Every structure is written in C-alpha cells, then in structure tokens.
Amino acid sequence: MAKDVIVACDFDSKSKTLDFLDLFTERKPFVKIGMELFYAEGPQIVREIKARGHKIFLDLKLHDIPNTVRKAMAVLSSLDVDMVNVHAAGTKNMMKAALEGLTRADGTRPLLIAVTQLTSTDETSMRDDLMIDAPMEQVVAHYAKNALESGLDGVVCSPLEAAKVHVSCGENFITVTPGIRFEGAAIGDQKRVTTPRKARMLGSDYIVVGRPITAAEDPVAAYNRCVKEFLGE
Ligand code: C5P
C-alpha cells in the first residue's frame, strides 16, 4: 500500500499556490486542491500543478444524482488527477456511477474515496438535522462498507478511526486522514487530532496536512518533518 503525506493547498488564488509550491525544490509533495481554489481558478490550476510534477487529490466531494456524477467524474478523470472523492451519503448507486465515470478507456482511473460523515457533523446535528439516529461510529462504519461494496478504494476519516475501518473493510481499503498536528502545536478548529507519527502507528495510509505546513515559518522543513515522522524516511 502506497503511503504519503498530502499537503492541503487551501489558498484562494493561483499565485499564492504556485508561490508556495515553488518552495519545494527537492521532493514534490502530493497536493490536495479543494473547492476554494478549484472554483476560483478552474481546471487550468490542476493542469498547471500536474505539469510541475505533483500528484493531485482533487477534493470536490461530489454528491448529486448518479448520471450527473458519472459525467462530472469523466471530466475530472480527463484532468489526470490521482485521487478524487464523493459523499458516501449519495448512495451506493451514485458511488458506482462515479467509479464508471472515472474509469478511462484504457481501464486506468484515479483513486476514488468517500467522505463518510464530515468531521463538522456531530451526533446531535446528525440526529436533529439529518434524522439519523444511529451512533456516529456505526454510521461511519456502515458508510465505509457501502463505499467498499460499491468498488471504491477507501474513505476519508479521522486517524483515530483508521484501524477500525481497516478491520471492517480490509487492510487494502485506503484511509485518508486529516486532523494532523505536531506534538504541542495549536490545533485550531480541528477537534480530534494526532501527530504524523501517531497516524502512522494507527495505520493511516495518507495524512492530509494543511496549516501545520502552509502556515509554518519554514513550510519545507515542516513538510520534511511530516514525511520523516509518517513515512519514517
Ligand atoms: O489546516 P488543516 O491541517 O486542519 O487542514 C486539513 C485539510 O483537510 C483541510 O483542507 C480540510 O478541509 C480537510 N478536511 C478535514 N476534515 C475532513 C475532511 C477534510 O480537515 N473530515
């Protein structure tokens, strides 16, 4: 199983993003592009970052009717991204359609992962707003199983849930885990955090790291520290 550190490029413009990526002259990080940057700059930003030699996780969290998601995924696949995602709440039919859309004529495709429940949703809002009565842990496990049965490659989850997901969905089912902070650092708005080293011990396959790298005084040093702790390099 490939393991890596994914840097969340949560910037609002191309120039800020490219200035940031220019800092990395040796190892080119796997980068995550989210809605803010994609909607601000369009698909060209993906092509440009890809042409600079980075792998890309396009974090757009698609959730629509299966036909629409299938067609949208075909477009994203043609951008040659390495990883994309959907909301598992869109149902198994939608996840299967996403997979079909992503698969290129030659049979290759980017990795497809599912968001189970957003970390901003807690049991109270799930029950009161979404009318889902089950405990969070059970909902996450069920959605992960749905993703597996739909042929997806993995889920986004907390590092603290990674081991459980591997037990129920298999060691090869990928866990992509945000909520990473260095020992003793400010946690900001994240609630359940772990260090890169702890994430490795818990079995995360990819850690997603934003502010601990993007807001660091020396982003390259912070990235290298993540790589060293998480990959043991
Ligand atoms: O700055 P920080 O390390 O908290 O950034 C984490 C990144 O992972 C952000 O881009 C955030 O949107 C994303 N993310 C998350 N929790 C999730 C899913 C995605 O923090 N459940």
mmCIF file of N, CA, C and O in Angstrom, residues 7-87:
data_model
loop_
_atom_site.group_PDB
_atom_site.id
_atom_site.type_symbol
_atom_site.label_atom_id
_atom_site.label_comp_id
_atom_site.label_asym_id
_atom_site.label_seq_id
_atom_site.Cartn_x
_atom_site.Cartn_y
_atom_site.Cartn_z
ATOM 1 N N VAL A 7 -0.386 17.505 1.058
ATOM 2 C CA VAL A 7 -0.409 18.882 1.565
ATOM 3 C C VAL A 7 -1.679 19.575 1.059
ATOM 4 O O VAL A 7 -1.896 19.675 -0.152
ATOM 5 N N ALA A 8 -2.511 20.035 1.996
ATOM 6 C CA ALA A 8 -3.750 20.731 1.625
ATOM 7 C C ALA A 8 -3.423 22.159 1.225
ATOM 8 O O ALA A 8 -3.058 22.986 2.067
ATOM 9 N N CYS A 9 -3.527 22.447 -0.064
ATOM 10 C CA CYS A 9 -3.230 23.787 -0.584
ATOM 11 C C CYS A 9 -4.484 24.648 -0.483
ATOM 12 O O CYS A 9 -5.158 24.901 -1.475
ATOM 13 N N ASP A 10 -4.814 25.048 0.749
ATOM 14 C CA ASP A 10 -6.025 25.841 0.963
ATOM 15 C C ASP A 10 -5.731 27.318 0.751
ATOM 16 O O ASP A 10 -5.744 28.120 1.693
ATOM 17 N N PHE A 11 -5.451 27.671 -0.500
ATOM 18 C CA PHE A 11 -5.198 29.065 -0.866
ATOM 19 C C PHE A 11 -6.319 29.511 -1.794
ATOM 20 O O PHE A 11 -6.966 28.681 -2.445
ATOM 21 N N ASP A 12 -6.506 30.853 -1.913
ATOM 22 C CA ASP A 12 -7.620 31.320 -2.734
ATOM 23 C C ASP A 12 -7.181 31.797 -4.117
ATOM 24 O O ASP A 12 -7.980 32.316 -4.879
ATOM 25 N N SER A 13 -5.911 31.656 -4.444
ATOM 26 C CA SER A 13 -5.502 32.093 -5.780
ATOM 27 C C SER A 13 -4.351 31.247 -6.296
ATOM 28 O O SER A 13 -3.615 30.614 -5.532
ATOM 29 N N LYS A 14 -4.237 31.280 -7.616
ATOM 30 C CA LYS A 14 -3.174 30.558 -8.304
ATOM 31 C C LYS A 14 -1.802 31.081 -7.870
ATOM 32 O O LYS A 14 -0.888 30.298 -7.601
ATOM 33 N N SER A 15 -1.673 32.411 -7.781
ATOM 34 C CA SER A 15 -0.341 32.942 -7.487
ATOM 35 C C SER A 15 0.130 32.512 -6.104
ATOM 36 O O SER A 15 1.286 32.114 -5.933
ATOM 37 N N LYS A 16 -0.773 32.547 -5.105
ATOM 38 C CA LYS A 16 -0.368 32.128 -3.754
ATOM 39 C C LYS A 16 0.011 30.649 -3.760
ATOM 40 O O LYS A 16 0.976 30.239 -3.121
ATOM 41 N N THR A 17 -0.747 29.854 -4.506
ATOM 42 C CA THR A 17 -0.495 28.413 -4.540
ATOM 43 C C THR A 17 0.841 28.109 -5.210
ATOM 44 O O THR A 17 1.644 27.329 -4.691
ATOM 45 N N LEU A 18 1.071 28.740 -6.349
ATOM 46 C CA LEU A 18 2.311 28.444 -7.071
ATOM 47 C C LEU A 18 3.538 28.987 -6.327
ATOM 48 O O LEU A 18 4.588 28.338 -6.310
ATOM 49 N N ASP A 19 3.384 30.161 -5.667
ATOM 50 C CA ASP A 19 4.493 30.678 -4.845
ATOM 51 C C ASP A 19 4.835 29.673 -3.752
ATOM 52 O O ASP A 19 6.002 29.419 -3.450
ATOM 53 N N PHE A 20 3.789 29.109 -3.158
ATOM 54 C CA PHE A 20 4.002 28.118 -2.091
ATOM 55 C C PHE A 20 4.696 26.871 -2.649
ATOM 56 O O PHE A 20 5.695 26.399 -2.103
ATOM 57 N N LEU A 21 4.200 26.371 -3.778
ATOM 58 C CA LEU A 21 4.778 25.133 -4.334
ATOM 59 C C LEU A 21 6.208 25.344 -4.841
ATOM 60 O O LEU A 21 7.009 24.408 -4.841
ATOM 61 N N ASP A 22 6.513 26.583 -5.239
ATOM 62 C CA ASP A 22 7.880 26.897 -5.690
ATOM 63 C C ASP A 22 8.924 26.658 -4.602
ATOM 64 O O ASP A 22 10.104 26.486 -4.895
ATOM 65 N N LEU A 23 8.467 26.678 -3.332
ATOM 66 C CA LEU A 23 9.408 26.472 -2.221
ATOM 67 C C LEU A 23 9.992 25.060 -2.227
ATOM 68 O O LEU A 23 11.070 24.815 -1.700
ATOM 69 N N PHE A 24 9.235 24.130 -2.853
ATOM 70 C CA PHE A 24 9.635 22.720 -2.779
ATOM 71 C C PHE A 24 10.494 22.362 -3.991
ATOM 72 O O PHE A 24 9.987 22.040 -5.058
ATOM 73 N N THR A 25 11.787 22.448 -3.804
ATOM 74 C CA THR A 25 12.686 22.236 -4.940
ATOM 75 C C THR A 25 13.154 20.785 -5.046
ATOM 76 O O THR A 25 13.545 20.345 -6.109
ATOM 77 N N GLU A 26 13.099 20.044 -3.937
ATOM 78 C CA GLU A 26 13.555 18.648 -3.996
ATOM 79 C C GLU A 26 12.385 17.707 -4.190
ATOM 80 O O GLU A 26 11.985 17.420 -5.298
ATOM 81 N N ARG A 27 11.784 17.268 -3.108
ATOM 82 C CA ARG A 27 10.650 16.364 -3.205
ATOM 83 C C ARG A 27 9.377 17.163 -3.508
ATOM 84 O O ARG A 27 9.090 18.153 -2.850
ATOM 85 N N LYS A 28 8.629 16.755 -4.550
ATOM 86 C CA LYS A 28 7.388 17.454 -4.926
ATOM 87 C C LYS A 28 6.232 16.836 -4.152
ATOM 88 O O LYS A 28 5.881 15.675 -4.406
ATOM 89 N N PRO A 29 5.600 17.571 -3.243
ATOM 90 C CA PRO A 29 4.547 16.967 -2.441
ATOM 91 C C PRO A 29 3.302 16.586 -3.255
ATOM 92 O O PRO A 29 2.987 17.218 -4.268
ATOM 93 N N PHE A 30 2.618 15.563 -2.777
ATOM 94 C CA PHE A 30 1.258 15.199 -3.223
ATOM 95 C C PHE A 30 0.376 16.325 -2.684
ATOM 96 O O PHE A 30 0.440 16.625 -1.494
ATOM 97 N N VAL A 31 -0.379 17.012 -3.529
ATOM 98 C CA VAL A 31 -1.149 18.157 -3.034
ATOM 99 C C VAL A 31 -2.650 17.918 -3.116
ATOM 100 O O VAL A 31 -3.136 17.202 -3.989
ATOM 101 N N LYS A 32 -3.368 18.537 -2.187
ATOM 102 C CA LYS A 32 -4.825 18.493 -2.212
ATOM 103 C C LYS A 32 -5.338 19.851 -2.673
ATOM 104 O O LYS A 32 -4.972 20.885 -2.121
ATOM 105 N N ILE A 33 -6.177 19.826 -3.698
ATOM 106 C CA ILE A 33 -6.831 21.048 -4.176
ATOM 107 C C ILE A 33 -8.298 20.946 -3.785
ATOM 108 O O ILE A 33 -8.978 19.976 -4.134
ATOM 109 N N GLY A 34 -8.770 21.946 -3.070
ATOM 110 C CA GLY A 34 -10.160 21.918 -2.611
ATOM 111 C C GLY A 34 -11.054 22.826 -3.435
ATOM 112 O O GLY A 34 -10.636 23.391 -4.447
ATOM 113 N N MET A 35 -12.279 22.947 -2.967
ATOM 114 C CA MET A 35 -13.286 23.729 -3.707
ATOM 115 C C MET A 35 -12.871 25.184 -3.910
ATOM 116 O O MET A 35 -13.092 25.749 -4.977
ATOM 117 N N GLU A 36 -12.297 25.794 -2.883
ATOM 118 C CA GLU A 36 -11.987 27.224 -2.955
ATOM 119 C C GLU A 36 -11.072 27.522 -4.145
ATOM 120 O O GLU A 36 -11.395 28.363 -5.000
ATOM 121 N N LEU A 37 -9.970 26.795 -4.213
ATOM 122 C CA LEU A 37 -9.000 27.048 -5.285
ATOM 123 C C LEU A 37 -9.556 26.616 -6.647
ATOM 124 O O LEU A 37 -9.393 27.324 -7.650
ATOM 125 N N PHE A 38 -10.249 25.463 -6.672
ATOM 126 C CA PHE A 38 -10.770 24.962 -7.953
ATOM 127 C C PHE A 38 -11.834 25.913 -8.514
ATOM 128 O O PHE A 38 -11.844 26.230 -9.703
ATOM 129 N N TYR A 39 -12.711 26.379 -7.645
ATOM 130 C CA TYR A 39 -13.764 27.284 -8.132
ATOM 131 C C TYR A 39 -13.192 28.660 -8.496
ATOM 132 O O TYR A 39 -13.725 29.354 -9.354
ATOM 133 N N ALA A 40 -12.114 29.050 -7.817
ATOM 134 C CA ALA A 40 -11.505 30.352 -8.133
ATOM 135 C C ALA A 40 -10.738 30.308 -9.448
ATOM 136 O O ALA A 40 -10.766 31.255 -10.228
ATOM 137 N N GLU A 41 -10.047 29.206 -9.691
ATOM 138 C CA GLU A 41 -9.102 29.173 -10.816
ATOM 139 C C GLU A 41 -9.486 28.219 -11.940
ATOM 140 O O GLU A 41 -8.884 28.257 -13.015
ATOM 141 N N GLY A 42 -10.425 27.307 -11.674
ATOM 142 C CA GLY A 42 -10.865 26.390 -12.723
ATOM 143 C C GLY A 42 -9.882 25.253 -12.968
ATOM 144 O O GLY A 42 -8.842 25.150 -12.303
ATOM 145 N N PRO A 43 -10.197 24.399 -13.960
ATOM 146 C CA PRO A 43 -9.386 23.203 -14.208
ATOM 147 C C PRO A 43 -7.942 23.494 -14.589
ATOM 148 O O PRO A 43 -7.071 22.638 -14.429
ATOM 149 N N GLN A 44 -7.667 24.711 -15.077
ATOM 150 C CA GLN A 44 -6.301 25.014 -15.501
ATOM 151 C C GLN A 44 -5.294 24.917 -14.347
ATOM 152 O O GLN A 44 -4.149 24.512 -14.549
ATOM 153 N N ILE A 45 -5.756 25.234 -13.142
ATOM 154 C CA ILE A 45 -4.841 25.151 -11.993
ATOM 155 C C ILE A 45 -4.419 23.694 -11.762
ATOM 156 O O ILE A 45 -3.286 23.413 -11.376
ATOM 157 N N VAL A 46 -5.320 22.765 -12.049
ATOM 158 C CA VAL A 46 -4.996 21.338 -11.896
ATOM 159 C C VAL A 46 -3.936 20.956 -12.928
ATOM 160 O O VAL A 46 -2.924 20.324 -12.595
ATOM 161 N N ARG A 47 -4.162 21.359 -14.175
ATOM 162 C CA ARG A 47 -3.200 21.032 -15.245
ATOM 163 C C ARG A 47 -1.817 21.606 -14.926
ATOM 164 O O ARG A 47 -0.800 20.963 -15.119
ATOM 165 N N GLU A 48 -1.834 22.840 -14.416
ATOM 166 C CA GLU A 48 -0.567 23.509 -14.152
ATOM 167 C C GLU A 48 0.227 22.824 -13.023
ATOM 168 O O GLU A 48 1.439 22.620 -13.140
ATOM 169 N N ILE A 49 -0.480 22.462 -11.963
ATOM 170 C CA ILE A 49 0.218 21.824 -10.829
ATOM 171 C C ILE A 49 0.681 20.432 -11.231
ATOM 172 O O ILE A 49 1.770 19.982 -10.882
ATOM 173 N N LYS A 50 -0.145 19.765 -12.024
ATOM 174 C CA LYS A 50 0.221 18.432 -12.516
ATOM 175 C C LYS A 50 1.483 18.526 -13.397
ATOM 176 O O LYS A 50 2.393 17.709 -13.273
ATOM 177 N N ALA A 51 1.512 19.538 -14.243
ATOM 178 C CA ALA A 51 2.660 19.696 -15.153
ATOM 179 C C ALA A 51 3.950 19.971 -14.384
ATOM 180 O O ALA A 51 5.044 19.726 -14.878
ATOM 181 N N ARG A 52 3.813 20.479 -13.153
ATOM 182 C CA ARG A 52 5.002 20.709 -12.320
ATOM 183 C C ARG A 52 5.450 19.445 -11.599
ATOM 184 O O ARG A 52 6.372 19.483 -10.788
ATOM 185 N N GLY A 53 4.750 18.360 -11.826
ATOM 186 C CA GLY A 53 5.218 17.083 -11.288
ATOM 187 C C GLY A 53 4.604 16.653 -9.966
ATOM 188 O O GLY A 53 5.102 15.737 -9.321
ATOM 189 N N HIS A 54 3.493 17.312 -9.568
ATOM 190 C CA HIS A 54 2.847 16.911 -8.309
ATOM 191 C C HIS A 54 1.719 15.912 -8.571
ATOM 192 O O HIS A 54 1.029 16.011 -9.588
ATOM 193 N N LYS A 55 1.509 14.994 -7.619
ATOM 194 C CA LYS A 55 0.284 14.202 -7.635
ATOM 195 C C LYS A 55 -0.812 15.078 -7.023
ATOM 196 O O LYS A 55 -0.519 15.925 -6.168
ATOM 197 N N ILE A 56 -2.065 14.853 -7.479
ATOM 198 C CA ILE A 56 -3.151 15.723 -7.013
ATOM 199 C C ILE A 56 -4.345 14.932 -6.488
ATOM 200 O O ILE A 56 -4.857 14.028 -7.147
ATOM 201 N N PHE A 57 -4.775 15.315 -5.279
ATOM 202 C CA PHE A 57 -6.047 14.846 -4.717
ATOM 203 C C PHE A 57 -7.027 16.006 -4.917
ATOM 204 O O PHE A 57 -6.885 17.064 -4.295
ATOM 205 N N LEU A 58 -8.003 15.825 -5.802
ATOM 206 C CA LEU A 58 -8.994 16.867 -6.068
ATOM 207 C C LEU A 58 -10.191 16.630 -5.141
ATOM 208 O O LEU A 58 -10.977 15.705 -5.337
ATOM 209 N N ASP A 59 -10.256 17.480 -4.115
ATOM 210 C CA ASP A 59 -11.210 17.276 -3.014
ATOM 211 C C ASP A 59 -12.476 18.096 -3.275
ATOM 212 O O ASP A 59 -12.661 19.167 -2.701
ATOM 213 N N LEU A 60 -13.336 17.594 -4.169
ATOM 214 C CA LEU A 60 -14.546 18.341 -4.515
ATOM 215 C C LEU A 60 -15.805 17.712 -3.919
ATOM 216 O O LEU A 60 -16.902 18.261 -4.057
ATOM 217 N N LYS A 61 -15.691 16.541 -3.325
ATOM 218 C CA LYS A 61 -16.796 15.893 -2.581
ATOM 219 C C LYS A 61 -18.115 15.906 -3.362
ATOM 220 O O LYS A 61 -19.104 16.502 -2.921
ATOM 221 N N LEU A 62 -18.124 15.221 -4.510
ATOM 222 C CA LEU A 62 -19.331 15.236 -5.341
ATOM 223 C C LEU A 62 -20.512 14.521 -4.663
ATOM 224 O O LEU A 62 -20.330 13.518 -3.980
ATOM 225 N N HIS A 63 -21.707 15.056 -4.869
ATOM 226 C CA HIS A 63 -22.934 14.488 -4.290
ATOM 227 C C HIS A 63 -24.110 14.987 -5.137
ATOM 228 O O HIS A 63 -24.544 16.122 -4.987
ATOM 229 N N ASP A 64 -24.570 14.119 -6.068
ATOM 230 C CA ASP A 64 -25.669 14.522 -6.958
ATOM 231 C C ASP A 64 -26.310 13.241 -7.492
ATOM 232 O O ASP A 64 -25.965 12.147 -7.036
ATOM 233 N N ILE A 65 -27.206 13.338 -8.453
ATOM 234 C CA ILE A 65 -27.802 12.119 -8.999
ATOM 235 C C ILE A 65 -26.726 11.342 -9.768
ATOM 236 O O ILE A 65 -25.763 11.932 -10.279
ATOM 237 N N PRO A 66 -26.857 10.007 -9.822
ATOM 238 C CA PRO A 66 -25.785 9.187 -10.414
ATOM 239 C C PRO A 66 -25.356 9.632 -11.807
ATOM 240 O O PRO A 66 -24.153 9.704 -12.096
ATOM 241 N N ASN A 67 -26.298 9.982 -12.671
ATOM 242 C CA ASN A 67 -25.942 10.358 -14.036
ATOM 243 C C ASN A 67 -25.049 11.605 -14.074
ATOM 244 O O ASN A 67 -24.068 11.660 -14.817
ATOM 245 N N THR A 68 -25.389 12.570 -13.247
ATOM 246 C CA THR A 68 -24.604 13.812 -13.198
ATOM 247 C C THR A 68 -23.207 13.543 -12.652
ATOM 248 O O THR A 68 -22.209 14.067 -13.165
ATOM 249 N N VAL A 69 -23.143 12.712 -11.622
ATOM 250 C CA VAL A 69 -21.836 12.407 -11.016
ATOM 251 C C VAL A 69 -20.968 11.611 -11.993
ATOM 252 O O VAL A 69 -19.766 11.859 -12.116
ATOM 253 N N ARG A 70 -21.588 10.672 -12.716
ATOM 254 C CA ARG A 70 -20.831 9.879 -13.711
ATOM 255 C C ARG A 70 -20.154 10.801 -14.724
ATOM 256 O O ARG A 70 -18.959 10.695 -15.010
ATOM 257 N N LYS A 71 -20.942 11.754 -15.250
ATOM 258 C CA LYS A 71 -20.410 12.654 -16.285
ATOM 259 C C LYS A 71 -19.360 13.615 -15.725
ATOM 260 O O LYS A 71 -18.350 13.892 -16.364
ATOM 261 N N ALA A 72 -19.616 14.104 -14.526
ATOM 262 C CA ALA A 72 -18.638 15.022 -13.908
ATOM 263 C C ALA A 72 -17.325 14.289 -13.643
ATOM 264 O O ALA A 72 -16.239 14.846 -13.855
ATOM 265 N N MET A 73 -17.424 13.047 -13.215
ATOM 266 C CA MET A 73 -16.216 12.273 -12.919
ATOM 267 C C MET A 73 -15.413 12.002 -14.194
ATOM 268 O O MET A 73 -14.177 11.951 -14.147
ATOM 269 N N ALA A 74 -16.104 11.812 -15.297
ATOM 270 C CA ALA A 74 -15.379 11.591 -16.562
ATOM 271 C C ALA A 74 -14.535 12.825 -16.897
ATOM 272 O O ALA A 74 -13.402 12.711 -17.369
ATOM 273 N N VAL A 75 -15.091 14.001 -16.624
ATOM 274 C CA VAL A 75 -14.339 15.238 -16.880
ATOM 275 C C VAL A 75 -13.125 15.333 -15.942
ATOM 276 O O VAL A 75 -12.006 15.632 -16.372
ATOM 277 N N LEU A 76 -13.342 15.031 -14.654
ATOM 278 C CA LEU A 76 -12.227 15.122 -13.694
ATOM 279 C C LEU A 76 -11.142 14.106 -14.026
ATOM 280 O O LEU A 76 -9.949 14.372 -13.890
ATOM 281 N N SER A 77 -11.557 12.929 -14.481
ATOM 282 C CA SER A 77 -10.595 11.888 -14.835
ATOM 283 C C SER A 77 -9.702 12.353 -15.982
ATOM 284 O O SER A 77 -8.500 12.072 -16.007
ATOM 285 N N SER A 78 -10.300 13.106 -16.909
ATOM 286 C CA SER A 78 -9.515 13.577 -18.063
ATOM 287 C C SER A 78 -8.475 14.622 -17.642
ATOM 288 O O SER A 78 -7.560 14.944 -18.387
ATOM 289 N N LEU A 79 -8.623 15.170 -16.427
ATOM 290 C CA LEU A 79 -7.620 16.122 -15.916
ATOM 291 C C LEU A 79 -6.402 15.395 -15.357
ATOM 292 O O LEU A 79 -5.461 16.032 -14.883
ATOM 293 N N ASP A 80 -6.471 14.054 -15.355
ATOM 294 C CA ASP A 80 -5.329 13.252 -14.921
ATOM 295 C C ASP A 80 -4.987 13.468 -13.443
ATOM 296 O O ASP A 80 -3.812 13.460 -13.061
ATOM 297 N N VAL A 81 -6.031 13.678 -12.613
ATOM 298 C CA VAL A 81 -5.780 13.765 -11.170
ATOM 299 C C VAL A 81 -5.499 12.357 -10.644
ATOM 300 O O VAL A 81 -5.753 11.355 -11.328
ATOM 301 N N ASP A 82 -4.985 12.282 -9.423
ATOM 302 C CA ASP A 82 -4.604 10.981 -8.854
ATOM 303 C C ASP A 82 -5.619 10.448 -7.855
ATOM 304 O O ASP A 82 -5.666 9.246 -7.600
ATOM 305 N N MET A 83 -6.418 11.362 -7.278
ATOM 306 C CA MET A 83 -7.403 10.951 -6.273
ATOM 307 C C MET A 83 -8.560 11.943 -6.286
ATOM 308 O O MET A 83 -8.332 13.151 -6.399
ATOM 309 N N VAL A 84 -9.787 11.436 -6.215
ATOM 310 C CA VAL A 84 -10.975 12.306 -6.119
ATOM 311 C C VAL A 84 -11.919 11.714 -5.077
ATOM 312 O O VAL A 84 -11.729 10.588 -4.636
ATOM 313 N N ASN A 85 -12.965 12.475 -4.723
ATOM 314 C CA ASN A 85 -13.878 11.930 -3.713
ATOM 315 C C ASN A 85 -15.336 12.300 -3.950
ATOM 316 O O ASN A 85 -15.653 13.188 -4.749
ATOM 317 N N VAL A 86 -16.199 11.556 -3.253
ATOM 318 C CA VAL A 86 -17.648 11.766 -3.288
ATOM 319 C C VAL A 86 -18.155 11.659 -1.844
ATOM 320 O O VAL A 86 -17.432 11.186 -0.975
ATOM 321 N N HIS A 87 -19.405 12.073 -1.640
ATOM 322 C CA HIS A 87 -20.042 11.821 -0.344
ATOM 323 C C HIS A 87 -20.694 10.442 -0.393
ATOM 324 O O HIS A 87 -21.513 10.167 -1.282
#
